[in-house]
mmCIF file of C-alpha atoms and ligand atoms in Angstrom:
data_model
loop_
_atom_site.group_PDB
_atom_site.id
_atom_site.type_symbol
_atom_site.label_atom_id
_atom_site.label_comp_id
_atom_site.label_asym_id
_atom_site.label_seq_id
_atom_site.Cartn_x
_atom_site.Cartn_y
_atom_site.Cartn_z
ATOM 1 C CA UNK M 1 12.026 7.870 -3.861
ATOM 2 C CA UNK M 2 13.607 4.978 -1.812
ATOM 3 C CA UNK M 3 14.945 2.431 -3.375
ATOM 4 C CA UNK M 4 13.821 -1.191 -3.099
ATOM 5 C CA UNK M 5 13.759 -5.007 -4.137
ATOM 6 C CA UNK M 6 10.797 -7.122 -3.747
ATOM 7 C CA UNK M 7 10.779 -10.747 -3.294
ATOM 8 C CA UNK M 8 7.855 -12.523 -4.162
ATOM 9 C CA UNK M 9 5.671 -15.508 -5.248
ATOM 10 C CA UNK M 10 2.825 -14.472 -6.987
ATOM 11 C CA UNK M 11 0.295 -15.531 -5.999
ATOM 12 C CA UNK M 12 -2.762 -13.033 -5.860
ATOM 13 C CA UNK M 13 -2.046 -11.335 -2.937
ATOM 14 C CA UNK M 14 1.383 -10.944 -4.241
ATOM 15 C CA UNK M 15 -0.282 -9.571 -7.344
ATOM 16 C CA UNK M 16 -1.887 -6.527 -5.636
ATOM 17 C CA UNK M 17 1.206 -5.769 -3.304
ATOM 18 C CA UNK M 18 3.626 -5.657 -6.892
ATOM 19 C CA UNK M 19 0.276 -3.333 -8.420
ATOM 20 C CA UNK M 20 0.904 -1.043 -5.387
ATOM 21 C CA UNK M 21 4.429 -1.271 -4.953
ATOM 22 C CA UNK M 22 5.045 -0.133 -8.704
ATOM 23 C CA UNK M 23 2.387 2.198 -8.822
ATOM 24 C CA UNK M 24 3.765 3.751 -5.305
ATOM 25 C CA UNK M 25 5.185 7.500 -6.383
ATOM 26 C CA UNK M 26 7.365 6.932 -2.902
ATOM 27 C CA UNK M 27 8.911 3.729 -3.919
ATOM 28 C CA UNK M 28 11.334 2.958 -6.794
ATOM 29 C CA UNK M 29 11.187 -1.022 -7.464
ATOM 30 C CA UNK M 30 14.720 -1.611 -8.857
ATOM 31 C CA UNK M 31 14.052 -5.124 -9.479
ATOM 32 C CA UNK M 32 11.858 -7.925 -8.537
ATOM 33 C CA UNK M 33 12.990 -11.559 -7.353
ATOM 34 C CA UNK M 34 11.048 -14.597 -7.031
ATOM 35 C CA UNK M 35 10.986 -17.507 -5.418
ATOM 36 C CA UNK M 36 8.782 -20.888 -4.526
ATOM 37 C CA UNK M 37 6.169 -20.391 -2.556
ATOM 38 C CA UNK M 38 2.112 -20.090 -3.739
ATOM 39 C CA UNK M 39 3.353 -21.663 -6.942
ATOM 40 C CA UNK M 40 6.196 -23.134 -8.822
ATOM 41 C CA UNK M 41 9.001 -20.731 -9.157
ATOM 42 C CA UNK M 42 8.351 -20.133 -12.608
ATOM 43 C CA UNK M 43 4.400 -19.673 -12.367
ATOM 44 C CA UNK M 44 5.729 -17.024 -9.832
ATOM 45 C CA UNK M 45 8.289 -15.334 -12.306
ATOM 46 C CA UNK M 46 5.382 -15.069 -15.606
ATOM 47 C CA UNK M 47 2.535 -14.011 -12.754
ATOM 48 C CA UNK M 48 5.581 -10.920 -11.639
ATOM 49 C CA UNK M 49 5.931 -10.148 -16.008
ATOM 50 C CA UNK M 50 2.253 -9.897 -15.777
ATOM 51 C CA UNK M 51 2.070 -7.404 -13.433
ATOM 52 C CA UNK M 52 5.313 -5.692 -15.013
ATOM 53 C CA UNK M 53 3.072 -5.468 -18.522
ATOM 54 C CA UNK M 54 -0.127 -4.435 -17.013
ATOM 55 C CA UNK M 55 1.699 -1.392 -15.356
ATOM 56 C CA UNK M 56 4.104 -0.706 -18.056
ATOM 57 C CA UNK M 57 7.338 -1.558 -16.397
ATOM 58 C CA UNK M 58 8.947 -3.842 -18.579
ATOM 59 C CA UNK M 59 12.019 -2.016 -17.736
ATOM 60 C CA UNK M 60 12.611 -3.632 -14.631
ATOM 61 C CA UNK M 61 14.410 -6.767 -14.400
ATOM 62 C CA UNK M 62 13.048 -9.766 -12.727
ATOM 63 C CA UNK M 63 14.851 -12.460 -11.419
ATOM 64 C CA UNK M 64 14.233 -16.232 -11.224
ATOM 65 C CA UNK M 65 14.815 -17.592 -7.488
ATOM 66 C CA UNK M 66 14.662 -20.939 -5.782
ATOM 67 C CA UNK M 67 12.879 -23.474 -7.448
ATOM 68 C CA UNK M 68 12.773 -25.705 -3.841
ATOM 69 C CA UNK M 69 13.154 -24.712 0.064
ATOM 70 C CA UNK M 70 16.362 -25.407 1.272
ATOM 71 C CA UNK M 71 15.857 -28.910 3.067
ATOM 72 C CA UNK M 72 12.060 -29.819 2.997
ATOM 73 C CA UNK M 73 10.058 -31.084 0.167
ATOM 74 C CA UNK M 74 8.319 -27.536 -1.838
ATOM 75 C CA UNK M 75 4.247 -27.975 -0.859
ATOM 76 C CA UNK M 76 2.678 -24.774 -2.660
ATOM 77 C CA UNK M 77 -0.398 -22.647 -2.109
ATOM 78 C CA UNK M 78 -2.446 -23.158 -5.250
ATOM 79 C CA UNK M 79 -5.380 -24.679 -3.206
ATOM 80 C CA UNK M 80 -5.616 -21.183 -1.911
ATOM 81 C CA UNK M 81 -4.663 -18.726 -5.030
ATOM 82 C CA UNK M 82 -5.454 -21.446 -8.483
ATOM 83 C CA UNK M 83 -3.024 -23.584 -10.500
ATOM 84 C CA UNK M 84 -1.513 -20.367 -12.003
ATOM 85 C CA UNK M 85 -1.336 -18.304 -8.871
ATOM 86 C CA UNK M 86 -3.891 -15.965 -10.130
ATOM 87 C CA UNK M 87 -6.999 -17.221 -9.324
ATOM 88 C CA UNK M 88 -6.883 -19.529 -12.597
ATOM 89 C CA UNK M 89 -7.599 -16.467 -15.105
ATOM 90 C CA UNK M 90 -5.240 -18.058 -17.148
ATOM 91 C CA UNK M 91 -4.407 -14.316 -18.502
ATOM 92 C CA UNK M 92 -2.436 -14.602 -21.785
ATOM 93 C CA UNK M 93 1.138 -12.838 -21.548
ATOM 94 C CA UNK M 94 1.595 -10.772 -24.314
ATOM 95 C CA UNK M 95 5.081 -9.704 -23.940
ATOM 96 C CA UNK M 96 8.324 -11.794 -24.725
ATOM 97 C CA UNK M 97 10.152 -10.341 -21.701
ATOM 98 C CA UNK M 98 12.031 -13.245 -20.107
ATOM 99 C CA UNK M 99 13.801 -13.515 -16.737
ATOM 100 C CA UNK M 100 17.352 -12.377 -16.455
ATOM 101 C CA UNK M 101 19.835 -15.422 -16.744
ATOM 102 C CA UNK M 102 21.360 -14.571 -13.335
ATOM 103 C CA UNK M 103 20.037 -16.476 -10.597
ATOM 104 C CA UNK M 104 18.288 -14.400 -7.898
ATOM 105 C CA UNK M 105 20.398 -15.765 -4.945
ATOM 106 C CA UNK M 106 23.487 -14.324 -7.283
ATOM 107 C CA UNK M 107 21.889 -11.261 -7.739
ATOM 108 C CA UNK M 108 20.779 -10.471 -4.256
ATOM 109 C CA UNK M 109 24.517 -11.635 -3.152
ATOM 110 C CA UNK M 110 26.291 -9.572 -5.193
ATOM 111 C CA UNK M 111 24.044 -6.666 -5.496
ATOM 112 C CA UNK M 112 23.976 -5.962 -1.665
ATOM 113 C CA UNK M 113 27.254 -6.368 -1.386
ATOM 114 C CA UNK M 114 27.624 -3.128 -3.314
ATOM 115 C CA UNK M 115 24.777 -1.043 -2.706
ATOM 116 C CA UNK M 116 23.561 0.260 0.629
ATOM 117 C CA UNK M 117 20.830 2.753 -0.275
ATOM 118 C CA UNK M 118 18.320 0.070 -0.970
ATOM 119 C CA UNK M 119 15.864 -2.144 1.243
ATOM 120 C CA UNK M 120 14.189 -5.537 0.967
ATOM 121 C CA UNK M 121 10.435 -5.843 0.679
ATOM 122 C CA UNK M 122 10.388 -10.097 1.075
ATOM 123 C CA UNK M 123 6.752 -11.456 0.510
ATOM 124 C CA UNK M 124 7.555 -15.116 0.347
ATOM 125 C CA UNK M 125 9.161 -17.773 1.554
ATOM 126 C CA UNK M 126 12.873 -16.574 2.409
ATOM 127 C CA UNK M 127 14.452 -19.045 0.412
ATOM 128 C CA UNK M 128 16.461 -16.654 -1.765
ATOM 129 C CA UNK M 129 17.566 -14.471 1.208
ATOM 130 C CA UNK M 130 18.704 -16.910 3.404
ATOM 131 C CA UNK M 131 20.689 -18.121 0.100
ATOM 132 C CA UNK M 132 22.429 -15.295 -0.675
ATOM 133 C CA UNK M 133 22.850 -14.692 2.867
ATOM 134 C CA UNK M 134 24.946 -17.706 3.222
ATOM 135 C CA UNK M 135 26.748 -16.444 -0.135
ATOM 136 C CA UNK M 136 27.675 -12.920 1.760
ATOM 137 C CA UNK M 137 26.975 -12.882 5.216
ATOM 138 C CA UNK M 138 27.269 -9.052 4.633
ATOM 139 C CA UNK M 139 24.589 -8.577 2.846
ATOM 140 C CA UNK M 140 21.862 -7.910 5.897
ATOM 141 C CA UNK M 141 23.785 -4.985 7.057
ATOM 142 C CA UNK M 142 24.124 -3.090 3.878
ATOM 143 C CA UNK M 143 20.099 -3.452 3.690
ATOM 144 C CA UNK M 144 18.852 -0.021 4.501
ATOM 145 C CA UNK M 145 15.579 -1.782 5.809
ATOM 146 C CA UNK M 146 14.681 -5.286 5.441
ATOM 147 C CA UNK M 147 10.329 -6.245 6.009
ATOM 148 C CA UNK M 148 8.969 -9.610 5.506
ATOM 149 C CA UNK M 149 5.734 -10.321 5.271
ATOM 150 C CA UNK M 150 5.321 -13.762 7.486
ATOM 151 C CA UNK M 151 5.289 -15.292 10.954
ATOM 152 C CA UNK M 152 2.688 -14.583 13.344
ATOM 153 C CA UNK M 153 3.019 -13.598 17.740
ATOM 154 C CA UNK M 154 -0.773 -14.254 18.777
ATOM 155 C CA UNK M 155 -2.487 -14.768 15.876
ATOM 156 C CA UNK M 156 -3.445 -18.180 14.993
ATOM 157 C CA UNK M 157 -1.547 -19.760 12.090
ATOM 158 C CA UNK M 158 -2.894 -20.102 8.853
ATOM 159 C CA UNK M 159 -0.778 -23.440 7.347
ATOM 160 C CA UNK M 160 -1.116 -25.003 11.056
ATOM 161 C CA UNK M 161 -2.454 -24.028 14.434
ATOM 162 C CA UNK M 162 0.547 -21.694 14.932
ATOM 163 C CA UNK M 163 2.567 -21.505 11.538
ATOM 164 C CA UNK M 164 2.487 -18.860 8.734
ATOM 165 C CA UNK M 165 2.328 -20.129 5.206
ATOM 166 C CA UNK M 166 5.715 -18.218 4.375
ATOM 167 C CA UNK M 167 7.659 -19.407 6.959
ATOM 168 C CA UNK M 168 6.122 -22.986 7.338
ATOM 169 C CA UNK M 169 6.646 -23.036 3.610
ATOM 170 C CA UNK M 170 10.417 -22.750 4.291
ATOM 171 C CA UNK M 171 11.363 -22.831 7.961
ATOM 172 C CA UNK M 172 15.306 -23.615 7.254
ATOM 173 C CA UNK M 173 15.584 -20.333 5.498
ATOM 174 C CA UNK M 174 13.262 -18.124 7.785
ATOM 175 C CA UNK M 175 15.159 -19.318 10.670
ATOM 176 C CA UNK M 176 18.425 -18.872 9.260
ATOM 177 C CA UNK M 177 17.310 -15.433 8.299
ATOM 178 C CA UNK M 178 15.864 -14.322 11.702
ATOM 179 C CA UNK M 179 19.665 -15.433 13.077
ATOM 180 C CA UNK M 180 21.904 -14.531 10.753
ATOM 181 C CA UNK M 181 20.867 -11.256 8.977
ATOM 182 C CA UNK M 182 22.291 -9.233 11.589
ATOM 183 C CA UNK M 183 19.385 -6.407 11.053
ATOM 184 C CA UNK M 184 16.290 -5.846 12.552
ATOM 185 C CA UNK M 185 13.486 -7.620 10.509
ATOM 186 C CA UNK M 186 10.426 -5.924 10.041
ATOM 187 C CA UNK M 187 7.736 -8.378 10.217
ATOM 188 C CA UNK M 188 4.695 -7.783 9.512
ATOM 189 C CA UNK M 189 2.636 -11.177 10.203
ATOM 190 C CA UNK M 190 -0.995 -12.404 10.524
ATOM 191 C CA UNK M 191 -1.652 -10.499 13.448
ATOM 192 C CA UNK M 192 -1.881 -7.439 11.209
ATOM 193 C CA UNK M 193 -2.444 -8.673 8.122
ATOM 194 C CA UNK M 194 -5.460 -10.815 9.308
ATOM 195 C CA UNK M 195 -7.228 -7.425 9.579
ATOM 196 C CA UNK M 196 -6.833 -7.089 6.075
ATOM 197 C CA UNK M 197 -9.696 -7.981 4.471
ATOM 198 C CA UNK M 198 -10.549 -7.421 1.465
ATOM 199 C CA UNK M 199 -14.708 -7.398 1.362
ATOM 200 C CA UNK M 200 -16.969 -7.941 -1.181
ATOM 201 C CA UNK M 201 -18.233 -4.066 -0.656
ATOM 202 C CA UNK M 202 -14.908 -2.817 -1.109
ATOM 203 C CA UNK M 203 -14.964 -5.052 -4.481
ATOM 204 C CA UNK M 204 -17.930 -3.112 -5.390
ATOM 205 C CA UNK M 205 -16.872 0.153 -4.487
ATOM 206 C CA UNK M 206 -13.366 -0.270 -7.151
ATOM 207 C CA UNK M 207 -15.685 -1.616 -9.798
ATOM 208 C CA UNK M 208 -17.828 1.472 -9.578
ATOM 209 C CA UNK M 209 -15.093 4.118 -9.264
ATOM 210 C CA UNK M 210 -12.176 2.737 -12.107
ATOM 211 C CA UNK M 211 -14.024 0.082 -13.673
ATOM 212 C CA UNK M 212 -11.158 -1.118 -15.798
ATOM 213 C CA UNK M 213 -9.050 -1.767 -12.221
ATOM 214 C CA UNK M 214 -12.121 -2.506 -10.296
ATOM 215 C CA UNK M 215 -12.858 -5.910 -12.775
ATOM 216 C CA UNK M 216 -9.659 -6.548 -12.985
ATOM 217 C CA UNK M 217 -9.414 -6.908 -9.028
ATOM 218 C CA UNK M 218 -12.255 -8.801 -9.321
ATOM 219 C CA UNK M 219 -11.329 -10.974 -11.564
ATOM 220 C CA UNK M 220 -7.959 -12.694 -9.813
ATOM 221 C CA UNK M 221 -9.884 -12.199 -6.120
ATOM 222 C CA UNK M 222 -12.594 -14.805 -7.072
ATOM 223 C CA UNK M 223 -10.813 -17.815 -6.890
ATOM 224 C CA UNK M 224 -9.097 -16.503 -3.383
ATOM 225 C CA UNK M 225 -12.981 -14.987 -1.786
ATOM 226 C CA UNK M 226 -13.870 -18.815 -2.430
ATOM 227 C CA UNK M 227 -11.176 -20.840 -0.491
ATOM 228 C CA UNK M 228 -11.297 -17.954 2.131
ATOM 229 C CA UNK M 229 -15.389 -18.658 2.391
ATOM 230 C CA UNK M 230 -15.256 -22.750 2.286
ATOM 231 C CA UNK M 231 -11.950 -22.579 4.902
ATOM 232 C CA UNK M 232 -12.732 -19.959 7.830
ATOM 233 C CA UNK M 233 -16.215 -18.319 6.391
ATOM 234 C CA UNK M 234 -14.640 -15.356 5.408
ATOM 235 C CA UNK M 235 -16.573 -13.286 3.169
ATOM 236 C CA UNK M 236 -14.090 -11.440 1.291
ATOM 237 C CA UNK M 237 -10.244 -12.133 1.128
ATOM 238 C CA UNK M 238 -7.250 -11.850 3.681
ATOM 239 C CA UNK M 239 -4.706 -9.293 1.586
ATOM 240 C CA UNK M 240 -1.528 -10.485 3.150
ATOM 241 C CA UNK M 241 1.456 -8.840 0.884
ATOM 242 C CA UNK M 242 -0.124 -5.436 0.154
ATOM 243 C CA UNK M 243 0.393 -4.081 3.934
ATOM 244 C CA UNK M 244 4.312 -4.753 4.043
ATOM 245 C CA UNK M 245 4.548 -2.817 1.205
ATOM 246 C CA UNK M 246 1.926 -0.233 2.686
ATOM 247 C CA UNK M 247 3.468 -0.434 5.948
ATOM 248 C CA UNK M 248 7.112 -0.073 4.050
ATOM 249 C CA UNK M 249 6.411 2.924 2.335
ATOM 250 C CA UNK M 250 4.430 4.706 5.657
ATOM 251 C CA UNK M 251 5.611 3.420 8.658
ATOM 252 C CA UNK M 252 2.726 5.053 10.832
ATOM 253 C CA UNK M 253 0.159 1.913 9.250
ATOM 254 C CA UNK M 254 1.437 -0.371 11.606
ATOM 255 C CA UNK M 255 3.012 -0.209 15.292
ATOM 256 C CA UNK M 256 4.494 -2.947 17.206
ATOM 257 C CA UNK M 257 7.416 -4.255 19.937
ATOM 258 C CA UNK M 258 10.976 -5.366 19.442
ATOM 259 C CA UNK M 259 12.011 -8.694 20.345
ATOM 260 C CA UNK M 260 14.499 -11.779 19.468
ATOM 261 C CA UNK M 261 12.795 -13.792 17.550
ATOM 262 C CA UNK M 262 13.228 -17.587 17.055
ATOM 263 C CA UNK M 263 11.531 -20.155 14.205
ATOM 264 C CA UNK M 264 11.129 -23.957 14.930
ATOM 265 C CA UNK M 265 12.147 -25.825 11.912
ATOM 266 C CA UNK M 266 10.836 -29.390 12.570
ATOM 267 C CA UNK M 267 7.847 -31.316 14.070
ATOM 268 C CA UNK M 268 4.233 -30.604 15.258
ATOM 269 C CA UNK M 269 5.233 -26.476 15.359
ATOM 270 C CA UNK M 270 7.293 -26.056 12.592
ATOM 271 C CA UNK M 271 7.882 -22.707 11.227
ATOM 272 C CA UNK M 272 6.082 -21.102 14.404
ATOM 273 C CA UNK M 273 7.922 -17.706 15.152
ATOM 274 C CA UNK M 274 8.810 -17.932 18.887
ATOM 275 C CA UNK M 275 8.675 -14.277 19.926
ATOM 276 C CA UNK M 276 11.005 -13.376 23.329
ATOM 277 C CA UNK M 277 8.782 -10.760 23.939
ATOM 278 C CA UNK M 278 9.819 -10.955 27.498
ATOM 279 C CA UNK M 279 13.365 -11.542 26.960
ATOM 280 C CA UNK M 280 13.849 -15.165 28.692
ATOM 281 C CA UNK M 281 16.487 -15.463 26.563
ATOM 282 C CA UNK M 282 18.537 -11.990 27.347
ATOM 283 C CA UNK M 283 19.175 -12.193 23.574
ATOM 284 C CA UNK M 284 19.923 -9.118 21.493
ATOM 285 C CA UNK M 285 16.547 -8.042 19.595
ATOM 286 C CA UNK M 286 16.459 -9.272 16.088
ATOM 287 C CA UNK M 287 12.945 -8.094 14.762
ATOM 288 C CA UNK M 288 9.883 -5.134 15.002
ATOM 289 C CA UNK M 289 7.209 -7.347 15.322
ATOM 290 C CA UNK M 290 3.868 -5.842 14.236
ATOM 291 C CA UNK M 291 0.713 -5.894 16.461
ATOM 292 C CA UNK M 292 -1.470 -3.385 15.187
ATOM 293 C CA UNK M 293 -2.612 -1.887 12.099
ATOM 294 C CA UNK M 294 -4.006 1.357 11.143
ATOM 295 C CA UNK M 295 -6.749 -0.575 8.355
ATOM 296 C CA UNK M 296 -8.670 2.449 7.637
ATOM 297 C CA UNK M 297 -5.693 4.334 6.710
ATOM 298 C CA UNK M 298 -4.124 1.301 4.757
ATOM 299 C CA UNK M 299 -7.178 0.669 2.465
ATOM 300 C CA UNK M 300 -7.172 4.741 1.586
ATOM 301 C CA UNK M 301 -3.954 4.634 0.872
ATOM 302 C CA UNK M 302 -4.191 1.310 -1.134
ATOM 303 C CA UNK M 303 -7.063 1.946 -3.026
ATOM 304 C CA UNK M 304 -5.995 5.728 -3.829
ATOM 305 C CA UNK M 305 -2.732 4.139 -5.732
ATOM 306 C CA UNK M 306 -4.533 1.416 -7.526
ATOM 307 C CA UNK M 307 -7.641 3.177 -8.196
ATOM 308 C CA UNK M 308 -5.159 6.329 -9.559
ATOM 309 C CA UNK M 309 -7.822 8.228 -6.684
ATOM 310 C CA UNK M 310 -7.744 11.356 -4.804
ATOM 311 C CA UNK M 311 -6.393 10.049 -0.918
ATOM 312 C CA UNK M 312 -9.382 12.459 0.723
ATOM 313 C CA UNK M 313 -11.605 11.403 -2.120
ATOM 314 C CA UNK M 314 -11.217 7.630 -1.385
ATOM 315 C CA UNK M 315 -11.505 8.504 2.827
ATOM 316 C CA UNK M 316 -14.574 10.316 2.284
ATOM 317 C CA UNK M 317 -16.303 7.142 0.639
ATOM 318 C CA UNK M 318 -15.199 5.271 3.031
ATOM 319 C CA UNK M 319 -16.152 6.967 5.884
ATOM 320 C CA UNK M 320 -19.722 7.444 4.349
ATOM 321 C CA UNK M 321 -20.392 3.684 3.008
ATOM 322 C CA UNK M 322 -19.129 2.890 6.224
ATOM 323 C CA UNK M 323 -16.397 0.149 4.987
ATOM 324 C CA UNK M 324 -12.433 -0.136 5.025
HETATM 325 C C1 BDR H 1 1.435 -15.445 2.862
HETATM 326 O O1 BDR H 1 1.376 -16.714 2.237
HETATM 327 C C2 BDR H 1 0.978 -16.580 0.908
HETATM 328 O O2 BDR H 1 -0.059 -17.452 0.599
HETATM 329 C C3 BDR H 1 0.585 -15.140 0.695
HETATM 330 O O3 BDR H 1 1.007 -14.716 -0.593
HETATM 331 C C4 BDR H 1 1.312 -14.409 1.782
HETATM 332 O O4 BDR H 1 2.606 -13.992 1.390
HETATM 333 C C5 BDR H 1 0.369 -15.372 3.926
HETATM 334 O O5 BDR H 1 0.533 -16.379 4.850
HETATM 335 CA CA1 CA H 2 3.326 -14.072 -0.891
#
C-alpha cells in the first residue's frame, strides 16, 4: 500500500476521486486536506466528512485549508457542481466528526518535513501547497510523487480559452508550485481528463449492477450532466479528479512528455500552463505532462472499485454494451 495525501475541493468530481481513492486496496489515504476551489473551503471540508462516512473512514483526519487564493479574489465553481458542491443533494451529515484544529498549510509543512514515504494526490487549486511550500521549501523533495490534477498543453481551457479551472482558480500558487517544488509534477490536465466522460449509459449500467452505488452516482452527477449539456452539449459529465488518482495508483492509464513548465498569473491568459515542450527555454524539466489516456482501462478499473466488481467482469460489459 503506498502511502498518500489528497488535496481537494469537493466538488462532485472530487467526490468520486475521494470514493475511489479510499476504496483503492493499492492506496492508503493518510489524510485528506482541503482547500478553496468548487466551493467555500468549508463546503469542501463537510462534502470530504461525507465521503469519509459513506465509506466508513472516519478514522482519517481531514484538514481545513485555505479559505482564499493567495493574491486574487476566491471565484468558485458552484455554477458547475451546486451551492453545496454536490450537485445540491443537500445530503444530511450524520456524523459529528469535525476538522482537525491544525491548519492544512501547517500540517502539510510539518508533516513532509518528516516523512518521505508518502506522495501528494492535489485535486484543487494549489493554494495549500504552494503555502506550505513557502513554510518549508523542503517539502517537494521529500514527496515520493507529487500529481495534480490541472493545467492543460493542447486542450482548450475550460475557465477561459486556454486556462484550467484549478489553476486559473489560483494562478499565484500553481505557478509558484510549478517553480519552486523542486520535483517533477505529474499533471494530469484536460487533455486527458477531457476524455473522461462520464455517459448517461455508463450511469445506467452502475444503477443496474450495485444499485445502492449506482443511485447514489446518480444522484450528485445530475446537477453536473446539466451544466455540462447547457455549456458544451455534453451528454454526460467530464470526471476530472478520478483519473489522477487512477493514473496515481497505475501509471500505465496515462502516458505523456517531460517538459518545464511555466503558468501566467495575470491578464487575458491567466493561469494558462505554458509547456516548453521544445525547450526554448533550455530550462531543467519540471513536470510529466499527460497526453494520452488509456479510457477503457480507466473506467474498468474505476467502476470495478466503486461498484465493489470483478475487473474482467466490469471489461466484459463493457466491451459487449459497447461503452467506456
Ligand atoms: C477541475 O476543476 C474543478 O471544477 C474540478 O473539481 C477539477 O478538479 C477541472 O478543471
Ligand atoms: Ca477538484
Amino acid at each position: 500500500m503506498r502511502k498518500v495525501i489528497i488535496d481537494c475541493d469537493p466538488g462532485i468530481d472530487d467526490t468520486l476521486a475521494l470514493l475511489f481513492a479510499l476504496k483503492s486496496p493499492e492506496i492508503e489515504v493518510v489524510a485528506i486536506t482541503t482547500v478553496c476551489g468548487n466551493v467555500p473551503v468549508h463546503l469542501g471540508t463537510e462534502n470530504v466528512i461525507r465521503c469519509l462516512e459513506r465509506c466508513d473512514r472516519l478514522d482519517i483526519p481531514v484538514y481545513q485549508g485555505s479559505a482564499t487564493p493567495l493574491n486574487t479574489p476566491f471565484i468558485s465553481a458552484q455554477d458547475t457542481h451546486g451551492m453545496d458542491g454536490l450537485g445540491e443533494t443537500n445530503f444530511p451529515l450524520v456524523t459529528d466528526k469535525q476538522a482537525e484544529t491544525i491548519h492544512a498549510v501547517d500540517f502539510l509543512a510539518s508533516y513532509f518535513a518528516e516523512q518521505k514515504d508518502t506522495s501528494l494526490i492535489a485535486l484543487g487549486p494549489l493554494t495549500n501547497i504552494a503555502s506550505a511550500l513557502q513554510k518549508n521549501p523542503q517539502i517537494g523533495k521529500h514527496m515520493d510523487r507529487f500529481v495534480s490534477m490541472g493545467g492543460t498543453y493542447k486542450s482548450h481551457g475550460n475557465c477561459s480559452p486556454v486556462a484550467e479551472y484549478n489553476y486559473w482558480c489560483d494562478p499565484d500558487a500553481a505557478a509558484y508550485v510549478f517553480e519552486h517544488l523542486g520535483q517533477m509534477i505529474e499533471m494530469v490536465g484536460l487533455d486527458v481528463t477531457r476524455e473522461i466522460v462520464f455517459t448517461p449509459t455508463i450511469l445506467e449500467y452502475c444503477c443496474q449492477l450495485a444499485p445502492e452505488e449506482g443511485n447514489y452516482l446518480k444522484a450528485i452527477t445530475r446537477f453536473y450532466f446539466d451544466f455540462h449539456w447547457q455549456q458544451e452539449r455534453v451528454l454526460g459529465c467530464v470526471i476530472n479528479d478520478p483519473l489522477a488518482v487512477a493514473y496515481f495508483i497505475d501509471e500505465q492509464l496515462c502516458q505523456g512528455f517531460t517538459s518545464y513548465t511555466a503558468v501566467e498569473t495575470q491578464g487575458i491568459s491567466r493561469g494558462q500552463t505554458l509547456v516548453d515542450r521544445y525547450d526554448f527555454w533550455q530550462k531543467k524539466p519540471n513536470s510529466l505532462i499527460m497526453t494520452d489516456v488509456d479510457t477503457s482501462l480507466f473506467f474498468r478499473k474505476f467502476l470495478a472499485v466503486l461498484l465493489h466488481a470483478q475487473e474482467e467482469l466490469i471489461k466484459n460489459d463493457l466491451e459487449r454494451l459497447k461503452i467506456g
